[in-house]
Tab-separated table of C-alpha atoms in Angstrom:
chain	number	residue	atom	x	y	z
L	1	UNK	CA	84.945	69.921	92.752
L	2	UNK	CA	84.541	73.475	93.280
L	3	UNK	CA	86.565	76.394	95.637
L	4	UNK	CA	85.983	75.336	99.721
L	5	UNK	CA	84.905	78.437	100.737
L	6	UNK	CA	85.934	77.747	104.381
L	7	UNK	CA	89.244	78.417	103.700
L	8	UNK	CA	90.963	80.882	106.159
L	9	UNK	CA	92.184	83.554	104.208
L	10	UNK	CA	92.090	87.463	105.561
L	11	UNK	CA	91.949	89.954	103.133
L	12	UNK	CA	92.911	92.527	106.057
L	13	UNK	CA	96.492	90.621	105.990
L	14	UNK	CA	96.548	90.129	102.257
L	15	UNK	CA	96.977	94.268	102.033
L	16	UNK	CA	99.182	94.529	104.899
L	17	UNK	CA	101.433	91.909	103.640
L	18	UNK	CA	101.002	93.783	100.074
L	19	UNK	CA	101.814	97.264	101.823
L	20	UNK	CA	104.577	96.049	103.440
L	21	UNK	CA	106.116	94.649	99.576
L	22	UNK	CA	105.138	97.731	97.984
L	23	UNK	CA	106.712	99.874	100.351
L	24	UNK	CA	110.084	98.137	100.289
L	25	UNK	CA	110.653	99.450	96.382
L	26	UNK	CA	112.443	96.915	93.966
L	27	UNK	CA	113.376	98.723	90.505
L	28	UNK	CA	115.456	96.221	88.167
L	29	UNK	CA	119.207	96.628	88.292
L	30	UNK	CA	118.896	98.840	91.606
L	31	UNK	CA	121.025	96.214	93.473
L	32	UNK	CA	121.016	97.680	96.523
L	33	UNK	CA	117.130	97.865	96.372
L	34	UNK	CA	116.707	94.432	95.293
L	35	UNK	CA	118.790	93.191	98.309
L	36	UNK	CA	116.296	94.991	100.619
L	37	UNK	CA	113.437	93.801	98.567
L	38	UNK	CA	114.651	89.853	98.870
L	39	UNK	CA	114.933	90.057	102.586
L	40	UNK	CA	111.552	91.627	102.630
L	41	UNK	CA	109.786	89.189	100.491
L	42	UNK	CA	111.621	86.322	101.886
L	43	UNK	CA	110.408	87.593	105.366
L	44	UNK	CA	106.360	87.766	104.213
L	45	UNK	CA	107.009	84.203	103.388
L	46	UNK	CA	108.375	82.925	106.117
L	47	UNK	CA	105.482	84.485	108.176
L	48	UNK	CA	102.664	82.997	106.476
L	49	UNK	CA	104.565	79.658	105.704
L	50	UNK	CA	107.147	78.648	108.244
L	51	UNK	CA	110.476	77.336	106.969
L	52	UNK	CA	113.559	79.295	105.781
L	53	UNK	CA	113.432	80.898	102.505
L	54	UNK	CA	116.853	81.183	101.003
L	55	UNK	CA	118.319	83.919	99.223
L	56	UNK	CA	120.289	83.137	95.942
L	57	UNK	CA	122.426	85.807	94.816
L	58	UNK	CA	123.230	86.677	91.208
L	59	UNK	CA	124.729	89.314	89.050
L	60	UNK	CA	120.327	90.352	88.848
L	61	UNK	CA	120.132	90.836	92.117
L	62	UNK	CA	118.693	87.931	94.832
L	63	UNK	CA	116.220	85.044	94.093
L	64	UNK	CA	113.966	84.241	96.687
L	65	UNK	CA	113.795	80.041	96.725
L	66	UNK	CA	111.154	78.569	99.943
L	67	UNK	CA	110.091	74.602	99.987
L	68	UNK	CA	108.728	73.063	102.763
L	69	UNK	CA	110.276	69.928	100.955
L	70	UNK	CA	108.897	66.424	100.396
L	71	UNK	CA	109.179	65.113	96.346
L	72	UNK	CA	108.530	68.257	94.364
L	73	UNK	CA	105.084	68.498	92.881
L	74	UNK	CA	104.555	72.449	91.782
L	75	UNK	CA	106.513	75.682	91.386
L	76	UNK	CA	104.882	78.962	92.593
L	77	UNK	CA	106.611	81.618	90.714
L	78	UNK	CA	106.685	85.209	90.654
L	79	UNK	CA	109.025	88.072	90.629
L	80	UNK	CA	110.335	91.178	92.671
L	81	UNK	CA	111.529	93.328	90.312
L	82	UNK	CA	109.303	96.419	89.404
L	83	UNK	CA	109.734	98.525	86.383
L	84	UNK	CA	109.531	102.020	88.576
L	85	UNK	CA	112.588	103.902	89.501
L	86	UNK	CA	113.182	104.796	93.163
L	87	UNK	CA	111.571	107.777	94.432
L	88	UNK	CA	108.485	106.500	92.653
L	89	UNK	CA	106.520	105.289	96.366
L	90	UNK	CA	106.849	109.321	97.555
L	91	UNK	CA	105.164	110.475	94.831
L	92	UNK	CA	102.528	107.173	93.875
L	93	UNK	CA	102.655	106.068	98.117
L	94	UNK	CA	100.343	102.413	98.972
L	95	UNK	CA	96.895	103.121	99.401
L	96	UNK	CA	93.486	101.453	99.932
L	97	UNK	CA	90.565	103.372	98.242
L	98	UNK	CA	87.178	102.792	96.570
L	99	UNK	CA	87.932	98.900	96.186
L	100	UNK	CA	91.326	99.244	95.202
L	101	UNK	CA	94.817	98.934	96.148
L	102	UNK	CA	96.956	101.358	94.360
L	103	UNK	CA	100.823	102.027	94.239
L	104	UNK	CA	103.923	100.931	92.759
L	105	UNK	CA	104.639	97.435	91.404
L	106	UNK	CA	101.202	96.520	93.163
L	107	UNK	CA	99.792	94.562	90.065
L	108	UNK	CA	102.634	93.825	88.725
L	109	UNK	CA	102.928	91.938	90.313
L	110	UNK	CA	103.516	91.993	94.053
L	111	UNK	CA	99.833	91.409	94.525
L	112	UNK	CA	100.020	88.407	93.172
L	113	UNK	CA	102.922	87.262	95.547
L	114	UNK	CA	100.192	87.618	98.245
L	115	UNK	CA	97.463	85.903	97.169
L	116	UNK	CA	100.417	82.456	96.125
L	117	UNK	CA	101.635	82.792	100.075
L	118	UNK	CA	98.303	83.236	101.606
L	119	UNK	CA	96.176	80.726	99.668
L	120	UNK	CA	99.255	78.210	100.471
L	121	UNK	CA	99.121	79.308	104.432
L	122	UNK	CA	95.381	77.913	104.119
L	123	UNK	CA	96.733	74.329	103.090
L	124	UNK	CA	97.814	72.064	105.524
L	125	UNK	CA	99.821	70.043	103.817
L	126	UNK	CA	102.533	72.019	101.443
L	127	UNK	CA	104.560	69.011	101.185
L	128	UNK	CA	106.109	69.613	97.608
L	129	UNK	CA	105.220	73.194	96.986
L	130	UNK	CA	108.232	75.610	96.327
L	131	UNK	CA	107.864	79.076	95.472
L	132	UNK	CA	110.720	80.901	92.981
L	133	UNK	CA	110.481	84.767	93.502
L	134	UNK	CA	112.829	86.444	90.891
L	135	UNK	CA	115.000	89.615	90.275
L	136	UNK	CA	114.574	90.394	87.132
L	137	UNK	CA	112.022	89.000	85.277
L	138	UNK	CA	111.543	92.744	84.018
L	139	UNK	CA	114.738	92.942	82.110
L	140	UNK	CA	114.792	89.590	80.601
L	141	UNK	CA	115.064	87.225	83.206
L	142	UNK	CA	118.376	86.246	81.975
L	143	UNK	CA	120.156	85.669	85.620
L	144	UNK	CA	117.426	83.294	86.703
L	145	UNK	CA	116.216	81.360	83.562
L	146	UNK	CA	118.064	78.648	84.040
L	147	UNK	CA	117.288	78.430	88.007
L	148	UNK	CA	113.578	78.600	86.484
L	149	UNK	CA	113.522	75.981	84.202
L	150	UNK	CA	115.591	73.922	86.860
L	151	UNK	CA	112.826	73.596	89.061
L	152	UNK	CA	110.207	73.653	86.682
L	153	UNK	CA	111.535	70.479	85.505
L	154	UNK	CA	111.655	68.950	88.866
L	155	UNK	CA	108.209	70.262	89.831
L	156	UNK	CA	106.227	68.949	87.004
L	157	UNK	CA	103.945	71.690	87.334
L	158	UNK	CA	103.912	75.633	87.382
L	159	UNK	CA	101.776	78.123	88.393
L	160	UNK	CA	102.965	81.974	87.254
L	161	UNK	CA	101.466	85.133	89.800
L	162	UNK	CA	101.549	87.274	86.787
L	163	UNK	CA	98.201	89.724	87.284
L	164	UNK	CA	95.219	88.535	85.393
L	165	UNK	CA	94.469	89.473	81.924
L	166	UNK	CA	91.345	91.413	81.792
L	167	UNK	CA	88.186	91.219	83.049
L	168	UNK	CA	90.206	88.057	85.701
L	169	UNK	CA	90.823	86.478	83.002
L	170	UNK	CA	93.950	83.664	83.245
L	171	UNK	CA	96.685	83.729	80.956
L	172	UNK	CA	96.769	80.529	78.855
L	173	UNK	CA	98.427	81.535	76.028
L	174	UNK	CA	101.287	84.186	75.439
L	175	UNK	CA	103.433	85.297	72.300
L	176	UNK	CA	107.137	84.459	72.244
L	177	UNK	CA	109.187	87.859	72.792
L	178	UNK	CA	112.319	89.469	72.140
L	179	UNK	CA	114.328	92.803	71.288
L	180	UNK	CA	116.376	93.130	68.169
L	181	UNK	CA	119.331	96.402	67.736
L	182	UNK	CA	120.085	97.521	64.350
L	183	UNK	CA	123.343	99.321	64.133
L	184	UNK	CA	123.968	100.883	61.208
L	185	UNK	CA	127.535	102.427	60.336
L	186	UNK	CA	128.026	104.743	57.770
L	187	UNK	CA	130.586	107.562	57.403
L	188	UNK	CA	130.467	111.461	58.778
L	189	UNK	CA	131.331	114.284	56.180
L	190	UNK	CA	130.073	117.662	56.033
L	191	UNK	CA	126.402	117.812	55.436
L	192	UNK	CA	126.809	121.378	53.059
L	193	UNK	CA	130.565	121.081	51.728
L	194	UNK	CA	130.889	117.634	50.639
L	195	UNK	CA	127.674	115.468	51.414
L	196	UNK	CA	128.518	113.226	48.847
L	197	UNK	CA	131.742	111.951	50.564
L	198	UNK	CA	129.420	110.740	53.321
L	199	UNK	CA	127.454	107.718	54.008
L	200	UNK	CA	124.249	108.868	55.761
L	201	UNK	CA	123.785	106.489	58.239
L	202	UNK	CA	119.952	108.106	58.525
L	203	UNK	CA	118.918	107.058	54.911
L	204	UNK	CA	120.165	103.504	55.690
L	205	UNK	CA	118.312	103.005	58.780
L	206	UNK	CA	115.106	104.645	57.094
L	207	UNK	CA	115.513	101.567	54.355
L	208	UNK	CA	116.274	98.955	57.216
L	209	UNK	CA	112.935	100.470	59.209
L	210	UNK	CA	111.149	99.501	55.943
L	211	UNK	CA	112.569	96.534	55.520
L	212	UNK	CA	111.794	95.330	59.025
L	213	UNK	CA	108.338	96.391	59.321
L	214	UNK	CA	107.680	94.309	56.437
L	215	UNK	CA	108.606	90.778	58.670
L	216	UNK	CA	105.589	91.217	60.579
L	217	UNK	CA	102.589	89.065	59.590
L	218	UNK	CA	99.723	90.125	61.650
L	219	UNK	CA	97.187	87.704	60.603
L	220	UNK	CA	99.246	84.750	62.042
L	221	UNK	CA	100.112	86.623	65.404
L	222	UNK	CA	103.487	87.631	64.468
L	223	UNK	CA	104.435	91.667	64.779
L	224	UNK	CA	107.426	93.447	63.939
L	225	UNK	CA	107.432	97.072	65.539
L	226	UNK	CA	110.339	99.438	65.146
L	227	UNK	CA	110.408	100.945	68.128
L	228	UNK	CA	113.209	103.543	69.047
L	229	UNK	CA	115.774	104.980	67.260
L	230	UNK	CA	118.501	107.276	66.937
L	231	UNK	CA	120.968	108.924	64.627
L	232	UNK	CA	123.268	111.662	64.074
L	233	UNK	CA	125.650	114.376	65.974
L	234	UNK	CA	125.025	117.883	64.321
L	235	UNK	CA	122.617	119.574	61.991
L	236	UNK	CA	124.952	119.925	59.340
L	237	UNK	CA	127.186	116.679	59.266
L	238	UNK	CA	126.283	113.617	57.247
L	239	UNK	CA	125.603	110.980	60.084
L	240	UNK	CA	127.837	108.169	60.648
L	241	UNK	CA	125.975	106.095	63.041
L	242	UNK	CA	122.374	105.215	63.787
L	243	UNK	CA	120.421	102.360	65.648
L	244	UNK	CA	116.668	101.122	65.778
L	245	UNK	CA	115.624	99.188	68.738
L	246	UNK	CA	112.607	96.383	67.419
L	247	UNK	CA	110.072	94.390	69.561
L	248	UNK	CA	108.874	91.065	67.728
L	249	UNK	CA	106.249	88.888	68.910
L	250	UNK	CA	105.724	85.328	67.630
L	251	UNK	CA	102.985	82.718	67.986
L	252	UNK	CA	105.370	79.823	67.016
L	253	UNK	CA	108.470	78.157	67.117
L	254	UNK	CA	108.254	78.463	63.108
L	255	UNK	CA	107.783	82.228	63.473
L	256	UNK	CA	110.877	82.459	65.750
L	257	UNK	CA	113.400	80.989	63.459
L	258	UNK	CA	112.084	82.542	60.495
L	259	UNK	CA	112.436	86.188	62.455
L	260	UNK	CA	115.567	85.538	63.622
L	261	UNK	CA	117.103	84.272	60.512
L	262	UNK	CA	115.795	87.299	58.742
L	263	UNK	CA	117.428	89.637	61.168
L	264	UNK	CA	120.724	87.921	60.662
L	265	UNK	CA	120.318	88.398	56.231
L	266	UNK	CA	119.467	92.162	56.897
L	267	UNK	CA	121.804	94.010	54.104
L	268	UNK	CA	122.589	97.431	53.495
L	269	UNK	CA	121.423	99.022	50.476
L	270	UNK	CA	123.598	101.956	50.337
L	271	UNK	CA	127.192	101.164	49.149
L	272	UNK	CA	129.968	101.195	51.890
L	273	UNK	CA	127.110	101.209	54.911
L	274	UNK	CA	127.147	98.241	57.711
L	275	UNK	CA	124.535	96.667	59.225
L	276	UNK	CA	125.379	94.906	62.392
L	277	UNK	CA	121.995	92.734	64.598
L	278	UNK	CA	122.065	92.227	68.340
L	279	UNK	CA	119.445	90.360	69.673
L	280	UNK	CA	116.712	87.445	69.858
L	281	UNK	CA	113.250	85.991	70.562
L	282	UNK	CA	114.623	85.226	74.131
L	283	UNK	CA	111.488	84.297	75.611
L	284	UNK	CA	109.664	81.306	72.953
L	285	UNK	CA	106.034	81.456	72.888
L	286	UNK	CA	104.014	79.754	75.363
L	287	UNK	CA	101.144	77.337	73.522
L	288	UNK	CA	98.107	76.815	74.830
L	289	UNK	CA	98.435	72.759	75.382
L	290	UNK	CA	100.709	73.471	78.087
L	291	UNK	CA	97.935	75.357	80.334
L	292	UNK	CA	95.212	73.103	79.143
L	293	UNK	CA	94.992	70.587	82.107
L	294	UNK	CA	95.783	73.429	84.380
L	295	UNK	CA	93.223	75.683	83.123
L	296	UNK	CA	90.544	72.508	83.339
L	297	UNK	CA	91.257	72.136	87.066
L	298	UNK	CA	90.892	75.895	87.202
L	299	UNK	CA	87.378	76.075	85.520
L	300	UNK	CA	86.163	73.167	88.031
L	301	UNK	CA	87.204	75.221	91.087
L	302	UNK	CA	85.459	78.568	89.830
L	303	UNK	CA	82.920	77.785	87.098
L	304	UNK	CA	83.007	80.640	84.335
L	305	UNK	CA	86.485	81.583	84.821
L	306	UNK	CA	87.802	82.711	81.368
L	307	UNK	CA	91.241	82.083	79.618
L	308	UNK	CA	92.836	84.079	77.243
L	309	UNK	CA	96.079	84.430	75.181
L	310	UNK	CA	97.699	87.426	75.079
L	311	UNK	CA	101.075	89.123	73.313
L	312	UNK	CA	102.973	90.107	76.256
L	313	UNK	CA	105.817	87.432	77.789
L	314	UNK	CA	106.484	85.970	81.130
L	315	UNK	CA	108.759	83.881	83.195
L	316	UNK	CA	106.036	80.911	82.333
L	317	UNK	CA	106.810	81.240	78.296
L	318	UNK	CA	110.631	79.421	79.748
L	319	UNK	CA	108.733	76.468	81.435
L	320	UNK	CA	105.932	76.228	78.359
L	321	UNK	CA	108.782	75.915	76.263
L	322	UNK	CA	110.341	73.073	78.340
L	323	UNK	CA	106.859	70.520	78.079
L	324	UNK	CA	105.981	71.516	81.605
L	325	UNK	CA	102.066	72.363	82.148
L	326	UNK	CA	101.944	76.077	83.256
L	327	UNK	CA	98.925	78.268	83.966
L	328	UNK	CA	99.811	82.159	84.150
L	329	UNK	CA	97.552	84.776	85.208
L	330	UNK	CA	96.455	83.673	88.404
L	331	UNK	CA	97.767	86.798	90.741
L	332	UNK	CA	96.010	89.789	91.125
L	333	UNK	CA	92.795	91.078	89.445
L	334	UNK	CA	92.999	94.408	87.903
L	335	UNK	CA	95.161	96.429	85.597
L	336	UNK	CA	97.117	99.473	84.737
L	337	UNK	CA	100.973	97.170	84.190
L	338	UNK	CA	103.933	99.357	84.158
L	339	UNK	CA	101.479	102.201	84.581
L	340	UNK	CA	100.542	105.676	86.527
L	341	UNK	CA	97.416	104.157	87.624
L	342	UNK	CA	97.762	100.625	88.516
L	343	UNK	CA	95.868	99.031	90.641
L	344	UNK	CA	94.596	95.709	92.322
L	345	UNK	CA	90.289	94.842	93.007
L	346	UNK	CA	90.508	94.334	96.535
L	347	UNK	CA	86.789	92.075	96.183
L	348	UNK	CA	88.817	89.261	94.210
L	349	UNK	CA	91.942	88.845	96.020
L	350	UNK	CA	90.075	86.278	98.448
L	351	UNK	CA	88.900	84.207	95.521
L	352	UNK	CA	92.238	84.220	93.902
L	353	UNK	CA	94.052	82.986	97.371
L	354	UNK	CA	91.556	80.170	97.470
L	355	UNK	CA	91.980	79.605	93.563
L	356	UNK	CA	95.830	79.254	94.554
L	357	UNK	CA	95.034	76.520	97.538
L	358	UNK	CA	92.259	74.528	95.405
L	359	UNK	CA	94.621	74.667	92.351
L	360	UNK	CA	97.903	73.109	94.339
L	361	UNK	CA	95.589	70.524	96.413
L	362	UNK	CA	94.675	69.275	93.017
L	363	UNK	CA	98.073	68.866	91.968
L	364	UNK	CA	99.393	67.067	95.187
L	365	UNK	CA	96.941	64.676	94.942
L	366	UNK	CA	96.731	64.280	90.872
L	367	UNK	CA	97.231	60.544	89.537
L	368	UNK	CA	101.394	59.777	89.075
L	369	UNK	CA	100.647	59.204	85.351
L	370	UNK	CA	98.776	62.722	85.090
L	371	UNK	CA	101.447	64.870	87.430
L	372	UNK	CA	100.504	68.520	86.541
L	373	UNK	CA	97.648	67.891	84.533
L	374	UNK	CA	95.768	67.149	87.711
């Protein structure tokens, strides 16, 4: 079993379809721009595919939900949310050069939205197939998680349109992720008259910074990174307040709860100072069993395709979590994430279309007893 290369897939629609998403921007929380962005992506859909795509509002903006129906077999699933404030397309506009499509949100991960509806357009029968397009997978995902792991459940199956890790690479592994706050309360006094009467806020979040960095344990994947912080009011008064943001990655369940629980036992160590914690791993790591059958059918449609795990977290660490196979990775080829110069290799976004179409074939026709293991 290996990709039909007969499959009808134009790569001159692939970046129209792609222009047309890029140019309709989608930065997270922009309501208003999310709105426009739903009806836009709902509308490429129901192009390629047929059928209605519905819109499902939330306080994130609109979900984009399209199945052709039939007993549900796999979940396409990507986002429309991009990290890049409005204004960005006038300055960064869509463009085709030297092999690459360039432009705002392109790899991440509209480009990847493409290749899912077009390699699906080259099936004839889609009987099962839904495709979940988020809001605001960039912020947390925290409107749609539990519309995600809805259908994931009910699907059996998921495959995630996040872009490729490098070199094509798919995404069978990722690190559980969160964001801790450390507020620290102390009390303001005057930094030259009576410094004493203060409680330096600072000096407490300095020991906390310490304290924290120390919970990361590198050799078993886990990483602990102060990140941002903040503190004070004036040059000369003792500060009273002061907060450090923290990103934590974990490789395991184990790693979670040991991270979290140490967050909640952080103590001051300057008398009268308070320590309050805000946060969690919110998205639990995604092992690599769950992509293993996946990733198998994968490597028999395109001999030599790679897998790899890697830190960052996606909407497929929810349905990983949940027992439900889920391969990640398998939108666009090419690089530059939340960056100036992302971009998408033009030359691969045929072979990932057909990847898409050999990949759900397999899954509509797997065994009953080996549903998403294909």
């Amino acid at each position: 079993m290996t990709l039909r290369t007969t499959v009808n897939v134009s790569v001159d629609a692939m970046i129209e379809d792609l222009r047309t998403l890029v140019e309709t921007e989608s930065p997270s929380r922009d309501l208003e721009a999310l709105a426009a962005s739903a009806k836009t992506v709902a509308g490429v859909i129901e192009s390629r595919l047929g059928g209605h795509a519905v819109l499902i509002d939330s306080e994130a903006g609109p979900h984009v939900h399209w199945s052709v129906g039939g007993d549900p077999k796999v979940l396409i699933l990507g986002h429309h949310d991009t990290v890049f404030p409005l204004g960005t397309l006038a300055r960064r506009p869509f463009a085709v050069e030297d092999g690459h499509a360039t432009g705002p949100g392109v790899f991440d991960m509209l480009g990847g939205l493409v290749q899912a509806i077009h390699g699906l357009a080259a099936l004839e029968d889609r009987s099962g197939v839904e495709i979940l397009v988020t809001a605001d997978e960039e912020v947390g995902s925290h409107s749609s998680r539990s519309l995600i792991e809805e259908r994931a459940l009910a699907c059996g199956a998921v495959l995630v349109f996040e872009g490729a890790a490098d070199g094509g690479a798919l995404k069978t592994g990722r690190k559980g992720c969160g964001t801790f706050r450390v507020s620290v309360a102390g009390r303001a006094s005057h930094a030259g008259l009576e410094p004493e009467a203060g409680v330096n806020a600072l000096i407490e979040a300095a020991h906390q910074v310490l304290d924290i960095a120390a919970l990361g344990r590198p050799g078993i994947g886990t990483t602990v990174t102060p990140t941002v912080a903040s503190a004070g009011t004036l040059d000369n008064v003792v500060p009273a307040e002061a907060t450090v943001i923290v990103d934590v990655r974990v490789e395991s369940a184990d790693e979670k709860e040991r991270i979290e629980s140490a967050f909640a036992a952080l103590a001051p160590h300057l008398e009268d100072a308070r320590i309050t914690v805000h946060g969690s791993i919110g998205r639990p790591p995604m092992p690599e069993s769950a992509a293993a059958g996946l990733f198998a059918v994968a490597r028999q449609l395109l001999p030599g395709l790679e897998g790899r795990s890697v830190g960052g977290g996606s909407d497929g660490n929810f349905t990983a979590a949940l027992g439900v196979p889920t391969l990640d990775g398998l939108g666009a080829v090419g690089g530059g994430a939340h960056a100036e110069h992302e971009y998408v290799v033009i030359e691969a976004m045929a072979e990932r279309a057909n990847l898409v179409a050999g990949l759900v074939h397999a899954i509509q026709n797997a065994q009953a007893g080996g549903r998403g293991n294909a």
